[in-house]
Amino acid sequence: MYRYDEFDRDFVAARVVEFGDQVARRLSGELTEDQFRPLRLMNGVYLQLHAYMLRIAIPYGTLNARQMRKLAHIARTYDHGYGHFTTRQNLQFNWPALKDMPAILAELAGVEMHAIQTSGNCIRNVTADHFAGAAADEAADPRPYAEILRQWSSAHPEFSYLPRKFKVAVTGAARDRAAIRFHDIGLQLKKNVAGETGFAVFVGGGQGRTPIIAVKARDFLPERDLLAYMTAILRVYNLEGRRDNKYKARIKILVSETGADEIIRRVEAEFEMLKDGALALPDADIAAIQAYFAPPAFIERPGGVALVRQARLDDRGFSAWLERNVTTHKHPDHAIVTISLKGVGEVPGDATAEQMDAVADLAERFGHDEIRVSHEQNLVLPHVARADLPAIYKGLKTAGLATANAGLATDIIACPGLDYCALANARAIPVAQDLSTRLAARQDDIGDLKIKISGCINACGHHHIGHIGILGVEKKGGELYQLTLGGSADENAAIGEIVGRGFGPEEIAGAVETAIDVYLAHRLSPGETFIDAYRRLGATSFREALYGSAAAAA
Amino acid sequence: MQVLTANRLIDGEAVWLAADHSWTDTIDAADIARDANAAQRLADIGEASRRANAVVDVNLIDIDLIAGRIAPKRLRERIRASGPTNRPDLGKQARPLAAIAA
């Protein structure tokens, strides 16, 4: 894992002191709210419905046991004993007091964490494939490059006042687990025919009120050119992105209004001037960062296969969990464990302080001290021996974290919605809880299905890219839920289509069940997933079942 | 009918303006404006309090009186007055002087 050097430590420590002073001046009245607001946002502090909210960065979703325990400690000491893992691999506390923020940030700095650039019109926390460094299918670990981008983008003087926020995601595998085509810039690490490392570069993707799939700017950008090319894109965006209308200020609007070819031409022209200059990444620098992310020393544990086989025979619960929540690791005696934060009827992404501690203990005992946060609001132990899986399952079960539902219908993404968020128009959490309870019994039969729920058009709950997406809106003082079908966040990126009029809060779960029933009735075999069936069938039969045949014909 | 709401600066707690010009943390104790003049009077007091850095995000909200209790018209404000609907153990609804359920 990356460890802070002297520069990082000083930078974060200086920020804690600076923000502590700003909070003190705000509380004394020396700063007005108008003056303070941009300062608090630069440090991840929002004001929500019931209290302030603090969004803590978990760079590329990687943390160790000590850091997780610190989050648990903060949850207990300054909050109500829990935290919320988000779709940007961050952690949000829902109840901290403004007066406690300096103390919380000081605690975080003690474990090399912070809340810098988790808000504001800057380059946000860089996200990455949550299986990075462990997945059998990756070309290389994307996190060293995410770390290079973190260092480059932190308090970057040219890019601290962009037209709007800017999100970057990196993956090292062709199979996209990081939704890179729905980011301002998405990077896919790959090897060319000569075996050299580089990136496919996607630009101009995003969700929100105008969902757009990113266009490919480069099929192969050599790794040494990463920062020069990023700078070229950001520079074109910073100069030409709209500042007159915040709803049209993201780079996706610039790309679609100007035309992808023209924007790429301008980026390439800018890049020509920058390449081979000070921004070129020397091999030695890349290697130095890569050294921090060197895989742990995997010990051969060939006994795991037999042990796991016996445990499956002994315990059906373990067997189901193994099938859903354990993924192939690049080392044959090892595995990747997805820890579901989606127990039946629970709040997606919420974890109690006790659960955080339990995960930290398991990571330390069995997982080379590594934990990941996934954008699907689950946790991951990326490196565990197969022989330890039964013990890990037991530990997770004790902590209430052994739900065997990764990728199933109850593995729902939901934003905090109107239960917490000042921007929300409708609740998302209770809809997720209701659906989870209704679908739990038959989710194994339904198979792979991604349901994603947002409480407003900003789409933190990724509704546009759910196989089934739900968007909550406010209508006549009440909640109304729009249903979208056919979205997909992966390499076969698609934006879901709205199938018809919205549903009331009492109807939406039933509508989702209706859509699922259509799928079950029409699938060619249990092997044909919901999204595959939807792509084959189109919207008509779903629309007919949801609204009647007259509506389907309209 | 309207009441004036805000969030307390120091901890973000949702508060409402009471008849004695203090900020109360239960909506039941809020002072009700029954006409535009009364609403303006609340807003003026709130603005002074905002300038004195006691509160932020000061807003007049529409309410009904249901069985004698203040009920905000918007769900958002009902949730602010009670707490997260999925966590009855948190927020004002968890306290002895519970506000109305959302």
PDB file of C-alpha atoms in Angstrom, chain A residues 26-33 47-52 80 82 95-99 347 350 418-425 427 429-430 433 474 477 479, chain B residues 6-14 50-57 73-87 89-92 95 102:
ATOM      1  CA  ARG A  26     -16.272  30.730  11.112  1.00  0.00           C
ATOM      2  CA  LEU A  27     -17.509  29.883  14.595  1.00  0.00           C
ATOM      3  CA  SER A  28     -16.268  33.219  15.925  1.00  0.00           C
ATOM      4  CA  GLY A  29     -18.084  35.014  13.126  1.00  0.00           C
ATOM      5  CA  GLU A  30     -14.917  36.314  11.493  1.00  0.00           C
ATOM      6  CA  LEU A  31     -15.849  34.435   8.313  1.00  0.00           C
ATOM      7  CA  THR A  32     -19.359  34.589   6.836  1.00  0.00           C
ATOM      8  CA  GLU A  33     -21.054  31.462   5.513  1.00  0.00           C
ATOM      9  CA  LEU A  47     -24.515  20.677   5.267  1.00  0.00           C
ATOM     10  CA  GLN A  48     -27.289  18.108   4.938  1.00  0.00           C
ATOM     11  CA  LEU A  49     -30.849  17.935   6.265  1.00  0.00           C
ATOM     12  CA  HIS A  50     -30.144  16.943   9.865  1.00  0.00           C
ATOM     13  CA  ALA A  51     -26.513  17.841  10.350  1.00  0.00           C
ATOM     14  CA  TYR A  52     -23.206  18.369   8.624  1.00  0.00           C
ATOM     15  CA  HIS A  80     -23.835   7.816  15.686  1.00  0.00           C
ATOM     16  CA  TYR A  82     -21.957   4.065  11.637  1.00  0.00           C
ATOM     17  CA  TRP A  95     -23.845  13.501  11.915  1.00  0.00           C
ATOM     18  CA  PRO A  96     -20.554  15.211  12.800  1.00  0.00           C
ATOM     19  CA  ALA A  97     -20.634  18.703  14.337  1.00  0.00           C
ATOM     20  CA  LEU A  98     -18.751  21.522  12.650  1.00  0.00           C
ATOM     21  CA  LYS A  99     -16.875  22.222  15.863  1.00  0.00           C
ATOM     22  CA  VAL A 347     -29.226   0.178   4.074  1.00  0.00           C
ATOM     23  CA  ASP A 350     -23.916   1.442   5.674  1.00  0.00           C
ATOM     24  CA  LEU A 418     -34.109  12.352   1.052  1.00  0.00           C
ATOM     25  CA  ASP A 419     -33.517  10.643   4.387  1.00  0.00           C
ATOM     26  CA  TYR A 420     -30.264  12.608   4.647  1.00  0.00           C
ATOM     27  CA  CYS A 421     -29.340  14.584   1.548  1.00  0.00           C
ATOM     28  CA  ALA A 422     -30.117  18.268   1.019  1.00  0.00           C
ATOM     29  CA  LEU A 423     -30.172  17.813  -2.766  1.00  0.00           C
ATOM     30  CA  ALA A 424     -32.533  14.834  -2.849  1.00  0.00           C
ATOM     31  CA  ASN A 425     -36.112  14.989  -4.052  1.00  0.00           C
ATOM     32  CA  ARG A 427     -36.061   8.776  -0.634  1.00  0.00           C
ATOM     33  CA  ILE A 429     -32.958   3.940   1.082  1.00  0.00           C
ATOM     34  CA  PRO A 430     -36.484   2.752   1.982  1.00  0.00           C
ATOM     35  CA  GLN A 433     -34.846  -1.883   1.745  1.00  0.00           C
ATOM     36  CA  GLU A 474     -40.699  15.221  -6.328  1.00  0.00           C
ATOM     37  CA  GLY A 477     -45.088  17.508  -2.793  1.00  0.00           C
ATOM     38  CA  GLU A 479     -42.391  11.160  -4.232  1.00  0.00           C
TER      39      GLU A 479
ATOM     40  CA  ALA B   6     -32.525  26.894   9.731  1.00  0.00           C
ATOM     41  CA  ASN B   7     -29.557  24.759  10.708  1.00  0.00           C
ATOM     42  CA  ARG B   8     -27.518  25.668  13.747  1.00  0.00           C
ATOM     43  CA  LEU B   9     -24.022  26.761  12.754  1.00  0.00           C
ATOM     44  CA  ILE B  10     -22.021  24.895  15.355  1.00  0.00           C
ATOM     45  CA  ASP B  11     -23.444  21.393  14.767  1.00  0.00           C
ATOM     46  CA  GLY B  12     -25.822  21.633  11.819  1.00  0.00           C
ATOM     47  CA  GLU B  13     -28.867  20.660  13.910  1.00  0.00           C
ATOM     48  CA  ALA B  14     -32.198  21.516  12.245  1.00  0.00           C
ATOM     49  CA  ARG B  50     -27.946  34.463  10.388  1.00  0.00           C
ATOM     50  CA  ARG B  51     -25.854  37.638  10.339  1.00  0.00           C
ATOM     51  CA  ALA B  52     -24.971  36.997  13.973  1.00  0.00           C
ATOM     52  CA  ASN B  53     -23.676  33.553  12.862  1.00  0.00           C
ATOM     53  CA  ALA B  54     -26.003  31.518  15.043  1.00  0.00           C
ATOM     54  CA  VAL B  55     -27.587  29.683  12.113  1.00  0.00           C
ATOM     55  CA  VAL B  56     -27.224  29.017   8.384  1.00  0.00           C
ATOM     56  CA  ASP B  57     -29.619  28.151   5.585  1.00  0.00           C
ATOM     57  CA  LYS B  73     -46.274  20.375   3.634  1.00  0.00           C
ATOM     58  CA  ARG B  74     -43.111  19.030   1.990  1.00  0.00           C
ATOM     59  CA  LEU B  75     -41.788  15.582   2.806  1.00  0.00           C
ATOM     60  CA  ARG B  76     -38.277  17.034   2.929  1.00  0.00           C
ATOM     61  CA  GLU B  77     -39.278  19.292   5.816  1.00  0.00           C
ATOM     62  CA  ARG B  78     -41.159  16.516   7.575  1.00  0.00           C
ATOM     63  CA  ILE B  79     -37.981  14.419   7.443  1.00  0.00           C
ATOM     64  CA  ARG B  80     -35.922  17.364   8.761  1.00  0.00           C
ATOM     65  CA  ALA B  81     -38.380  17.648  11.635  1.00  0.00           C
ATOM     66  CA  SER B  82     -38.202  13.947  12.519  1.00  0.00           C
ATOM     67  CA  GLY B  83     -35.034  12.278  11.272  1.00  0.00           C
ATOM     68  CA  PRO B  84     -34.205   9.629   8.650  1.00  0.00           C
ATOM     69  CA  THR B  85     -37.360   7.582   7.998  1.00  0.00           C
ATOM     70  CA  ASN B  86     -35.346   4.345   7.982  1.00  0.00           C
ATOM     71  CA  ARG B  87     -33.711   5.070  11.340  1.00  0.00           C
ATOM     72  CA  ASP B  89     -33.548   5.492  16.538  1.00  0.00           C
ATOM     73  CA  LEU B  90     -31.849   8.623  15.173  1.00  0.00           C
ATOM     74  CA  GLY B  91     -32.679  12.298  14.952  1.00  0.00           C
ATOM     75  CA  LYS B  92     -35.429  14.153  16.725  1.00  0.00           C
ATOM     76  CA  ARG B  95     -35.823  11.954  21.539  1.00  0.00           C
ATOM     77  CA  ALA B 102     -42.701  11.823   8.351  1.00  0.00           C
TER      78      ALA B 102
END
